[in-house]
Coordinates of C-alpha atoms and ligand atoms in Angstrom, one line a residue:
X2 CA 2.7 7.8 -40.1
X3 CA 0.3 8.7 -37.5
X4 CA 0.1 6.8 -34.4
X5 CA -2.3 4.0 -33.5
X6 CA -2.9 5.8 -30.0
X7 CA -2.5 9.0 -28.8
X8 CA -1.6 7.2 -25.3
X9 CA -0.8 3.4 -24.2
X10 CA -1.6 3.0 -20.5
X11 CA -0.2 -0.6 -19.2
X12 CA -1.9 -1.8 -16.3
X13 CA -5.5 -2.0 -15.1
X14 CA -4.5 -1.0 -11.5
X15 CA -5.3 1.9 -9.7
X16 CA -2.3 4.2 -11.2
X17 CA -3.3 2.9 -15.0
X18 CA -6.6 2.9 -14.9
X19 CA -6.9 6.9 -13.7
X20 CA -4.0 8.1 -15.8
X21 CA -6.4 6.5 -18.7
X22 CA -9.7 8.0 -17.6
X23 CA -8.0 11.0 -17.0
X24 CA -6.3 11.2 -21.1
X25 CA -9.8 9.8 -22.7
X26 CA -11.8 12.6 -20.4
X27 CA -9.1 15.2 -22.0
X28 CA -10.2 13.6 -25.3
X29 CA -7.1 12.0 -26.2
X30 CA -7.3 7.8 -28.2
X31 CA -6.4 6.0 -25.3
X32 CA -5.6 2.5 -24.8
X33 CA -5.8 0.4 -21.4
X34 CA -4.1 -2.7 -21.3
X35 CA -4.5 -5.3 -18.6
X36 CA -3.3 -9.0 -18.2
X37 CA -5.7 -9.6 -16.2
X38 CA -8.7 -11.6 -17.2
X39 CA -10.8 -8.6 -15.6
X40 CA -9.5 -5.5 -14.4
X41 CA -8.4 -6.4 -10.3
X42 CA -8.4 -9.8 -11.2
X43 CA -4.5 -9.7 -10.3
X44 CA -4.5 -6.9 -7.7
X45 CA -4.3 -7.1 -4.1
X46 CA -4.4 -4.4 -1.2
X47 CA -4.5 -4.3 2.7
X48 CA -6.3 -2.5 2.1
X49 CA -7.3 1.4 2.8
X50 CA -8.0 3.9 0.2
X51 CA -6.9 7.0 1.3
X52 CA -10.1 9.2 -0.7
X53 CA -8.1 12.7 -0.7
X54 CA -6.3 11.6 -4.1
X55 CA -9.6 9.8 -6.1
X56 CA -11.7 12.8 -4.9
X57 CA -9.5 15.1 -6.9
X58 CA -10.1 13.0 -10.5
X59 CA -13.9 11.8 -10.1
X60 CA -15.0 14.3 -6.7
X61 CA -18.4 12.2 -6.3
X62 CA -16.8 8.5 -6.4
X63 CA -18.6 7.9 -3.2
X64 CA -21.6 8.0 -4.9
X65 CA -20.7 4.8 -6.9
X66 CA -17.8 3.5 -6.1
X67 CA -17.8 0.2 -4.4
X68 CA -16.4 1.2 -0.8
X69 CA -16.4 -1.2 2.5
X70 CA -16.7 0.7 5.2
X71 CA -15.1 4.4 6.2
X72 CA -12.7 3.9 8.4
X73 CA -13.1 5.6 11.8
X74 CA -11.1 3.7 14.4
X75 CA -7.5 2.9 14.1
X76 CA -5.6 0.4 16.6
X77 CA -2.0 0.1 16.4
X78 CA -1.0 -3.3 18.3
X79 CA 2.4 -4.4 19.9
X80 CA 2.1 -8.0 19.8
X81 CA 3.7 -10.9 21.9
X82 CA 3.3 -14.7 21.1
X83 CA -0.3 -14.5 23.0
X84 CA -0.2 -11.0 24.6
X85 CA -1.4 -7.4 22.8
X86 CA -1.0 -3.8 23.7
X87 CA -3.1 -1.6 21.6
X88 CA -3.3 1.8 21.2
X89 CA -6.7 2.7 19.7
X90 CA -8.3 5.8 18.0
X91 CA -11.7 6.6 17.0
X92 CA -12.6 9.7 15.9
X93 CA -15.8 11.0 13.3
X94 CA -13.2 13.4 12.4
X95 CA -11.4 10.5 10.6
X96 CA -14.5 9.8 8.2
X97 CA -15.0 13.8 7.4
X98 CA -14.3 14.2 3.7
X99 CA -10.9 16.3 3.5
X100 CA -8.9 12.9 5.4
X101 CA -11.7 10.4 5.0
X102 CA -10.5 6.5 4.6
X103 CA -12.5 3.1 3.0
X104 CA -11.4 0.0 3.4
X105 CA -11.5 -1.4 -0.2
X106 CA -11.5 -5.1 -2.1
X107 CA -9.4 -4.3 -5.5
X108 CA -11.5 -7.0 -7.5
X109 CA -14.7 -4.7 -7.3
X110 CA -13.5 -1.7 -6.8
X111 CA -10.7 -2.0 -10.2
X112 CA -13.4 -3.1 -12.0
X113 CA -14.8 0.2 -11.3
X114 CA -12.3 2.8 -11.5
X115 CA -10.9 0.9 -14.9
X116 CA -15.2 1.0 -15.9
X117 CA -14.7 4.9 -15.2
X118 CA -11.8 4.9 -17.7
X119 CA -14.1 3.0 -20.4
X120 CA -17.2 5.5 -20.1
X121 CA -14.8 8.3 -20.8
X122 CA -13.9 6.8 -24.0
X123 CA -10.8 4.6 -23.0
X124 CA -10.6 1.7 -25.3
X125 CA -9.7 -1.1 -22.7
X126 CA -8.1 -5.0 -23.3
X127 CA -8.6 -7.5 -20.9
X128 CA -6.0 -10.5 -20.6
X129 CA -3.4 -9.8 -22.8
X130 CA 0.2 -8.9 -21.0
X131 CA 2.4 -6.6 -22.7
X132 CA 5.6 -8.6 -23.3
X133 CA 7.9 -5.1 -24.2
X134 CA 8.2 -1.6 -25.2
X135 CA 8.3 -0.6 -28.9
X136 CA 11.8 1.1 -30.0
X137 CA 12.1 3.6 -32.6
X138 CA 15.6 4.5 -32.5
X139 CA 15.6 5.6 -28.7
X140 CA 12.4 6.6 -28.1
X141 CA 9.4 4.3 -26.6
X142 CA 7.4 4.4 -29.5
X143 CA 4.3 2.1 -28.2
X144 CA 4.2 -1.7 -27.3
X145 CA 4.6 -5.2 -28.1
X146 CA 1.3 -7.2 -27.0
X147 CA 0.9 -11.1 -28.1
X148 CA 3.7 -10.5 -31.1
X149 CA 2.0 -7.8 -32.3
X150 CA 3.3 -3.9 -32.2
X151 CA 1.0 -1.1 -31.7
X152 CA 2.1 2.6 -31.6
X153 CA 1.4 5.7 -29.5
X154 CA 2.9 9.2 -29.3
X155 CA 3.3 8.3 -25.5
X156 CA 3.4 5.0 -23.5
X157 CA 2.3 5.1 -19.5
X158 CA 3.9 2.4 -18.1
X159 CA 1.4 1.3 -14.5
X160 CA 2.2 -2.1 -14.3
X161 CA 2.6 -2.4 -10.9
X162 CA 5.5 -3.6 -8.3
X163 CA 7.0 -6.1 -10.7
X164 CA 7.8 -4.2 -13.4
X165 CA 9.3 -6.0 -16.4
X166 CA 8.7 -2.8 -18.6
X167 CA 10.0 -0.2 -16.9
X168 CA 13.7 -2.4 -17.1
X169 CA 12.8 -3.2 -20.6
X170 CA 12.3 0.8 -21.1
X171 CA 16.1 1.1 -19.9
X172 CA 14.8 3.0 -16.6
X173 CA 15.2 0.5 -14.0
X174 CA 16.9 -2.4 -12.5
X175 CA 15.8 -4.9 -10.5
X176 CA 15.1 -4.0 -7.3
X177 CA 17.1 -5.4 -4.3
X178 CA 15.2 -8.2 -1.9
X179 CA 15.7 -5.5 1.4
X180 CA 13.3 -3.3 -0.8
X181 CA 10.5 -5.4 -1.6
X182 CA 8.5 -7.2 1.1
X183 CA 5.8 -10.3 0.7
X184 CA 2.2 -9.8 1.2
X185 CA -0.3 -12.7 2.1
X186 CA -3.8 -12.1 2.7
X187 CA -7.1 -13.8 3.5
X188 CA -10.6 -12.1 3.5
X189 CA -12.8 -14.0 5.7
X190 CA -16.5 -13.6 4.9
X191 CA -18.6 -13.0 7.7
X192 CA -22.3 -11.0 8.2
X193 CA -22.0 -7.5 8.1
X194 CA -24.1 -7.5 11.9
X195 CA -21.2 -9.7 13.3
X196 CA -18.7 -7.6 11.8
X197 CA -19.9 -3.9 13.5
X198 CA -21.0 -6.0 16.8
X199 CA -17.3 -7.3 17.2
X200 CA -15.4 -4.1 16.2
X201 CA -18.1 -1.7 18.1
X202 CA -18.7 -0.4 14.6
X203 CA -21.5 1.6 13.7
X204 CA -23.3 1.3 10.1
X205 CA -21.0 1.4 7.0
X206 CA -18.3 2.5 9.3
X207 CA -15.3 0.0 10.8
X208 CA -11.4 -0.6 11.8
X209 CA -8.0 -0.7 10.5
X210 CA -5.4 -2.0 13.0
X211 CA -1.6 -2.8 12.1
X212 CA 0.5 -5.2 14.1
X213 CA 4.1 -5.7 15.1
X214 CA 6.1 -8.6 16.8
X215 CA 4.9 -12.0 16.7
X216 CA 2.7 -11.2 13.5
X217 CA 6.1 -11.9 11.4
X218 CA 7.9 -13.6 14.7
X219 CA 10.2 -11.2 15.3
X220 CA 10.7 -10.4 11.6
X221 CA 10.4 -7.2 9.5
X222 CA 6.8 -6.4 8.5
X223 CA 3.7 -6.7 10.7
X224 CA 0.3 -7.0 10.3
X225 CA -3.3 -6.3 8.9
X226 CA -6.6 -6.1 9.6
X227 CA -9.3 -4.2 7.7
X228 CA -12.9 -4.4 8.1
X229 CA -15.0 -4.7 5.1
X230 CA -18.8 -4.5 4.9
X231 CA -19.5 -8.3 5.4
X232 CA -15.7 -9.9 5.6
X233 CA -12.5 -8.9 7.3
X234 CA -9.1 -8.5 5.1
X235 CA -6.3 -9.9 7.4
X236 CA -2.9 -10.5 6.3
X237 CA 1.2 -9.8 7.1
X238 CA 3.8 -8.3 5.2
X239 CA 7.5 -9.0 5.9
X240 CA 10.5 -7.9 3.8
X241 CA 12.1 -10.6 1.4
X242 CA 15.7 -10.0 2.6
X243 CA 14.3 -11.0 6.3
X244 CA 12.0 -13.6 5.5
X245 CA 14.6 -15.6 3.8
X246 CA 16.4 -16.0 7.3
X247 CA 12.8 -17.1 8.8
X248 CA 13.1 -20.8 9.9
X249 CA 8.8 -20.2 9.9
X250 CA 7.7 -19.5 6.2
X251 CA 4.7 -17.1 5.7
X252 CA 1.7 -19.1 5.4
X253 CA 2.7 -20.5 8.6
X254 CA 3.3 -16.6 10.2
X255 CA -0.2 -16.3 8.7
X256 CA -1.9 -18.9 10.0
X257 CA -0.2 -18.7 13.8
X258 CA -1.7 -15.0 13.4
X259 CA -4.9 -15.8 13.3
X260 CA -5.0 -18.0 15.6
X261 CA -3.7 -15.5 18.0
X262 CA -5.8 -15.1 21.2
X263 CA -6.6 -11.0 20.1
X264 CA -7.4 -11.9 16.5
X265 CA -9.1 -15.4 16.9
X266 CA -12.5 -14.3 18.1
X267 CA -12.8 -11.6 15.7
X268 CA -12.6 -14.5 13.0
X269 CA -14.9 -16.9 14.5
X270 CA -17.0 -18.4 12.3
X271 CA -16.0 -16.9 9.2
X272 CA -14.9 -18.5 6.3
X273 CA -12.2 -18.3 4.0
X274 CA -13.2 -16.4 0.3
X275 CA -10.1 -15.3 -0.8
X276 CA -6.6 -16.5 -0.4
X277 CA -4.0 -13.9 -2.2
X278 CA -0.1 -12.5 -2.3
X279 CA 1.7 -9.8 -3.8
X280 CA 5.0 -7.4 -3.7
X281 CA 5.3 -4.8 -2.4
X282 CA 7.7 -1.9 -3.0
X283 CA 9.3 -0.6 0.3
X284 CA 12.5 0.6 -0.5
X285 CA 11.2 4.2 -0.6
X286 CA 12.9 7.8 -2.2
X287 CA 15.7 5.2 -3.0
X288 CA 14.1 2.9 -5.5
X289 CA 12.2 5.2 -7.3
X290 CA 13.9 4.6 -10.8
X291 CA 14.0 6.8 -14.1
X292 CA 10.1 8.4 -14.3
X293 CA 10.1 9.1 -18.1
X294 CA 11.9 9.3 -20.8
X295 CA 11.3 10.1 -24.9
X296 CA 7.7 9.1 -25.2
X297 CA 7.3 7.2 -21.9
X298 CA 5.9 8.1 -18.4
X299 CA 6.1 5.8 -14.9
X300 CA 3.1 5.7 -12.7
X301 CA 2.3 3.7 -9.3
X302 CA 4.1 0.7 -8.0
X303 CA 5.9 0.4 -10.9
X304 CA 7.7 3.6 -10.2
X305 CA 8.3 2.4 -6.5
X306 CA 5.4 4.9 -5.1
X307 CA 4.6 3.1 -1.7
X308 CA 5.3 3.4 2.0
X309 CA 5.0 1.3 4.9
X310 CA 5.4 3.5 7.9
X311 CA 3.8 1.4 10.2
X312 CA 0.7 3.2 11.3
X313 CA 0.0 3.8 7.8
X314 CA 0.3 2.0 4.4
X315 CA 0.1 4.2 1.9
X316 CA 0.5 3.5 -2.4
X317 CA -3.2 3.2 -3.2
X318 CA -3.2 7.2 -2.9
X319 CA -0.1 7.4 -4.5
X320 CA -0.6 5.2 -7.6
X321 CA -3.8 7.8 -8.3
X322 CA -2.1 10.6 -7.9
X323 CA 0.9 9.9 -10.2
X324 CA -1.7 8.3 -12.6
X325 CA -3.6 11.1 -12.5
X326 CA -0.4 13.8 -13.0
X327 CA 1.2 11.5 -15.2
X328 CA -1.7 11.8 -17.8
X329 CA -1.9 15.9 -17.6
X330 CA 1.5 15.8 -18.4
X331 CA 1.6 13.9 -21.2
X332 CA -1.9 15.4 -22.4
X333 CA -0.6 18.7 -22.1
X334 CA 2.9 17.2 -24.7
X335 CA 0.3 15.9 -26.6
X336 CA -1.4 19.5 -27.3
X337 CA 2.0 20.4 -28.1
X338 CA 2.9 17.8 -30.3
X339 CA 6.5 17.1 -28.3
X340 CA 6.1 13.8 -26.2
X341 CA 9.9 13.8 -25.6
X342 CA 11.4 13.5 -22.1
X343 CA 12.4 17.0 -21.9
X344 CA 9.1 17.7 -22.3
X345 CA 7.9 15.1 -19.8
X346 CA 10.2 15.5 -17.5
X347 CA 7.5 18.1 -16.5
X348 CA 6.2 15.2 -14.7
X349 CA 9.2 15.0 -12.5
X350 CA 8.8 18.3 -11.5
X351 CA 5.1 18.0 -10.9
X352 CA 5.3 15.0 -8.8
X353 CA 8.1 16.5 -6.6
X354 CA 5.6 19.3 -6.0
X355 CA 2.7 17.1 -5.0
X356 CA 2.4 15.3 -1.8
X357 CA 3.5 12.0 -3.6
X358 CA 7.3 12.6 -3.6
X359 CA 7.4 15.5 -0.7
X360 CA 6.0 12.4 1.5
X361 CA 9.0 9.8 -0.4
X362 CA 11.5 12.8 0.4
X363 CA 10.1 13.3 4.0
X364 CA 10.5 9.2 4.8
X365 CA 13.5 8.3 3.1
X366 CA 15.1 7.2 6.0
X367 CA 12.5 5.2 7.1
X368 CA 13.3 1.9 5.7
X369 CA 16.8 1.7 7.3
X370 CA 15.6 2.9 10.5
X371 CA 13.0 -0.6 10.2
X372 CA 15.6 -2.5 8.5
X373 CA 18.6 -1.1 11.4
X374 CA 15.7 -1.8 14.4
X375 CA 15.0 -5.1 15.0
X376 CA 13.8 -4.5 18.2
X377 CA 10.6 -3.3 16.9
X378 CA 9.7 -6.8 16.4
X379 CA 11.3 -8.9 19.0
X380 CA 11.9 -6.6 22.4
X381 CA 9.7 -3.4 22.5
X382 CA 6.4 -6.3 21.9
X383 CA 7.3 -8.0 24.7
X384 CA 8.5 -5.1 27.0
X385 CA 5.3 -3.3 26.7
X386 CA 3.5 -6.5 27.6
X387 CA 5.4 -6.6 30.5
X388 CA 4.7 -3.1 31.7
X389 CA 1.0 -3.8 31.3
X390 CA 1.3 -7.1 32.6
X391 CA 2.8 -5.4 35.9
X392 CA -0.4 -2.7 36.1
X393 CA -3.3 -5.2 35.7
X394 CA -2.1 -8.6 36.7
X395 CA -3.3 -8.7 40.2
X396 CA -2.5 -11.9 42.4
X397 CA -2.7 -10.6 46.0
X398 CA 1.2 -10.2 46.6
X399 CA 2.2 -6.2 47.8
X400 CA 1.9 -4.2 44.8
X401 CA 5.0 -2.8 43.7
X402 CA 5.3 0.9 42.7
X403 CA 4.6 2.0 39.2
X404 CA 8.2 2.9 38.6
X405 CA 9.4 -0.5 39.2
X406 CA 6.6 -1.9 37.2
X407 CA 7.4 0.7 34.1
X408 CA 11.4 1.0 34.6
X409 CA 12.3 -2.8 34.9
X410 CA 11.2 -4.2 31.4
X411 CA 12.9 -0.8 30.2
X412 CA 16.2 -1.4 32.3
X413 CA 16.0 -5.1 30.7
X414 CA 16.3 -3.4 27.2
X415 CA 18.5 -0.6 28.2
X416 CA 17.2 3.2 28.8
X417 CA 20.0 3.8 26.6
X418 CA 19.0 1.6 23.5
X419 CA 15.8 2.7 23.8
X420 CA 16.3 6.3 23.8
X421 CA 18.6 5.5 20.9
X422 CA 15.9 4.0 18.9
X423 CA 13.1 7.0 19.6
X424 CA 14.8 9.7 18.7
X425 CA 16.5 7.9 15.6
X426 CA 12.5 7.0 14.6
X427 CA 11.4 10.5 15.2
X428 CA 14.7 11.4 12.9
X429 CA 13.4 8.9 10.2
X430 CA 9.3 10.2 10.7
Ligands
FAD16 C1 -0.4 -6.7 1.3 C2 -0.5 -5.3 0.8 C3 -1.1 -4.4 1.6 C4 -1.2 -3.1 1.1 N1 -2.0 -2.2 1.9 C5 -2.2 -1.0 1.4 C6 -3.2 -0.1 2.0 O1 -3.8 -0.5 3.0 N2 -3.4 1.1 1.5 C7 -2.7 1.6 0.3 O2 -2.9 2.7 -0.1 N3 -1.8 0.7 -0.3 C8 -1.6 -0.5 0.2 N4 -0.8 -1.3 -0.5 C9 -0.1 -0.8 -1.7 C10 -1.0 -0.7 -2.9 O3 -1.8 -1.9 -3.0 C11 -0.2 -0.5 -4.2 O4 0.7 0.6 -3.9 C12 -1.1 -0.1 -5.3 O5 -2.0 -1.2 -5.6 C13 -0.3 0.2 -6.6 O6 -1.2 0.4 -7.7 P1 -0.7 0.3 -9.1 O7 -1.8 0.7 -10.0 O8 0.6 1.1 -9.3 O9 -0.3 -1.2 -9.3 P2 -1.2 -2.5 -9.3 O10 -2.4 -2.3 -8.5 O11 -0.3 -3.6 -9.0 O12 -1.6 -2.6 -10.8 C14 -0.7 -3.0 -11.8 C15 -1.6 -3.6 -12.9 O13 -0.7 -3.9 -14.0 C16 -1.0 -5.2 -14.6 N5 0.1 -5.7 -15.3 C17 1.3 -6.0 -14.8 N6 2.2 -6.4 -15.8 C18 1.5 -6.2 -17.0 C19 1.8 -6.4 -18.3 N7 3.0 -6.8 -18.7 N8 0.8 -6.2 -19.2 C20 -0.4 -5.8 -18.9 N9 -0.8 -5.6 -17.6 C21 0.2 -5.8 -16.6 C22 -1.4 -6.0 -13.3 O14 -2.2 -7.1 -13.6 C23 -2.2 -5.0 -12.5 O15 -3.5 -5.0 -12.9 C24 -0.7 -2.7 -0.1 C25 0.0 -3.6 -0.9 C26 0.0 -4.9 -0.5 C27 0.6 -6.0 -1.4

């Protein structure tokens, strides 16, 4: 009997909703499936869309796609309870289209991509969670939705970070609490003229900066802060495993953030308009589970596409890019009438050629170095303050000579130690 779908996408998110557009634009019956009251309604982001990935599936999403603001300064920040040393970049080179950057809000712009998927034909549904997979003998043979079973020739399972299906599809276990961190967020409405006067912004363009040290209080993450068009997305992400030994819970880290002397001014006056959380994979290369098997593909979070490498937060790109390869592949099975995972498993291959897993290969030894490192969070933050501290603190007593001022704090952490940790971060970069 034929199948109800050629495809069953799960997940509304930014891996689902392009590996749909991109089956219903190749003319395949697809069908989106989102919990979600509204596509976005559950998502949450930093949040920074790298554009190199969406430019390759719709090349004029500029055009319409709701964007903040292009991102043309970065700041870094090392961060002491009430002291920050920044190291900032702008450059027009950053908003020029082949590495451009836009700080994004996932309700609107979800509601978009999954609105691209529906124009090309997608058939989409809106609050309904998919409670398993559909078994025919071994293979994944579509869906169970509300007690009711519908069937496709191939499933894509996008359903994010948490992923209950791919364990129920027998290709992953639960993921360990050192791989997955917590992310709180507020956006903090304020005008769009207050916004580029404070962050030296000019039209549509604006700031991401990433903090470590007293963001998470000496814990493993950091944090946030995007400029949107008229609010700012701030927020902090620390690892689960950590955060557990935190005598300070979260919304407390959050809230002693922003009231940090660097970040309080820049919210001054704003008020809240969204409060949200989420998971986040950051396990890397080493939680990326089983990515298909006999009529079933794994796109996005849910196949543990993310990394956190401190200057950059990257999965937005990543979840397009696997959505997008993940529906060629099982297009292409589709013309061929095979949707079994030896045929699939072309979408292994695929994906190991494309930047998505060269980049998980390149980092894998990135979250041990972070996890093995504390003193990125509690010593290198304050040592740095104290080296600036020494240059521009002047009080009238004999100045001391740069050396001193530069090689104490170091001394105090140990040349050693801290030659140690460089070249084992340049290792893991
Ligand atoms: C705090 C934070 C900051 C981040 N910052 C950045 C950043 O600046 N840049 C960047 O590129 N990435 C960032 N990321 C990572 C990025 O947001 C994710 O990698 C990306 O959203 C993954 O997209 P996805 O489509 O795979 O999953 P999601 O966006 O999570 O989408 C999954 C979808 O599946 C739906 N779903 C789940 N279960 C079911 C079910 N059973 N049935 C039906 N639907 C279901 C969900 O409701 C959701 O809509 C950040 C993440 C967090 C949490």
């Amino acid at each position: 009997m034929a199948a109800d779908f050629d495809a069953i996408v799960v997940g509304a998110g930014c891996a689902g909703s392009v590996a749909a557009y991109v089956l219903a634009a190749k003319g395949k019956s697809v069908l989106l499936v989102e919990r979600g009251e509204d596509a976005g309604s559950k998502n949450m982001t930093g949040g920074r869309l790298y554009a190199h990935a969406l430019r390759e599936v719709l090349p004029h999403f500029e055009d319409n796609a709701p964007l903040e603001r292009k991102i043309t300064t970065e700041r870094i920040s090392l961060i002491t309870q009430d002291e920050c040393t920044t190291v900032s970049f702008a450059s027009p080179r950053l908003g020029e289209a082949a590495c451009d950057s836009y700080a994004v809000l996932r309700g609107p712009f979800d509601r978009w991509l999954a609105s691209q998927a529906e124009d090309a034909g997608a058939e989409c549904v809106f609050g309904i969670a998919v409670e398993d997979v559909l078994w025919d003998e071994d293979r994944i043979a579509g869906i169970v939705a509300g007690g009711d079973a519908l069937t496709a020739e191939v499933v894509i399972i996008a359903d994010g970070v948490n992923s209950l299906l791919t364990e129920k599809a027998k290709l992953a276990s639960r993921p360990r609490p050192h791989q997955i961190a917590v992310g709180v967020k507020e956006t903090i409405a304020l005008s769009e003229r207050v916004i580029s006067d404070r962050f030296c912004a000019a039209d549509g363009e604006g700031s991401a900066w990433l903090f470590a040290g007293a963001a998470t209080q000496g814990h493993v993450g950091g944090g946030f802060l995007y400029t949107n068009r008229d609010s700012i997305s701030i927020g902090l992400v620390a690892t689960l495993s950590d955060l557990c030994t935190s005598a300070v819970p979260i919304y407390q880290m959050m809230e002693d953030f922003k009231a940090h002397p660097s970040i309080a001014p820049l919210l001054r006056g704003g008020s809240l308009a969204e409060y949200s959380g989420h998971l986040i994979p950051e396990g890397g290369l080493a939680m990326v589970p089983e990515l298909c098997r006999d009529g079933c593909l794994v796109a996005g979070d849910a196949a543990m596409l993310c990394i956190n490498l401190g200057y950059q937060v990257r999965g937005m790109d990543y979840a397009i890019a696997s959505g997008r390869i993940a529906a060629e592949v099982a297009a292409e099975a589709l013309d061929a009438g095979d949707t079994s995972a030896n045929r699939l498993s072309a979408y292994k291959l695929k994906l190991s050629e494309s930047f998505v897993l060269k980049d998980m290969q390149a980092h894998r030894d990135f979250p041990a170095f972070m996890e093995g490192t504390p003193r990125i969070f509690k010593g290198y933050p304050e040592m740095a303050a104290d080296i600036m501290r020494g240059m521009f603190a002047v009080d009238g007593s004999p100045v001391r000579p740069m050396k001193r001022i530069a090689m104490e704090p170091v001394k105090r952490m140990g040349v050693l130690t801290l030659l140690k940790d460089v070249r084992r971060g340049m290792r893991a970069l």
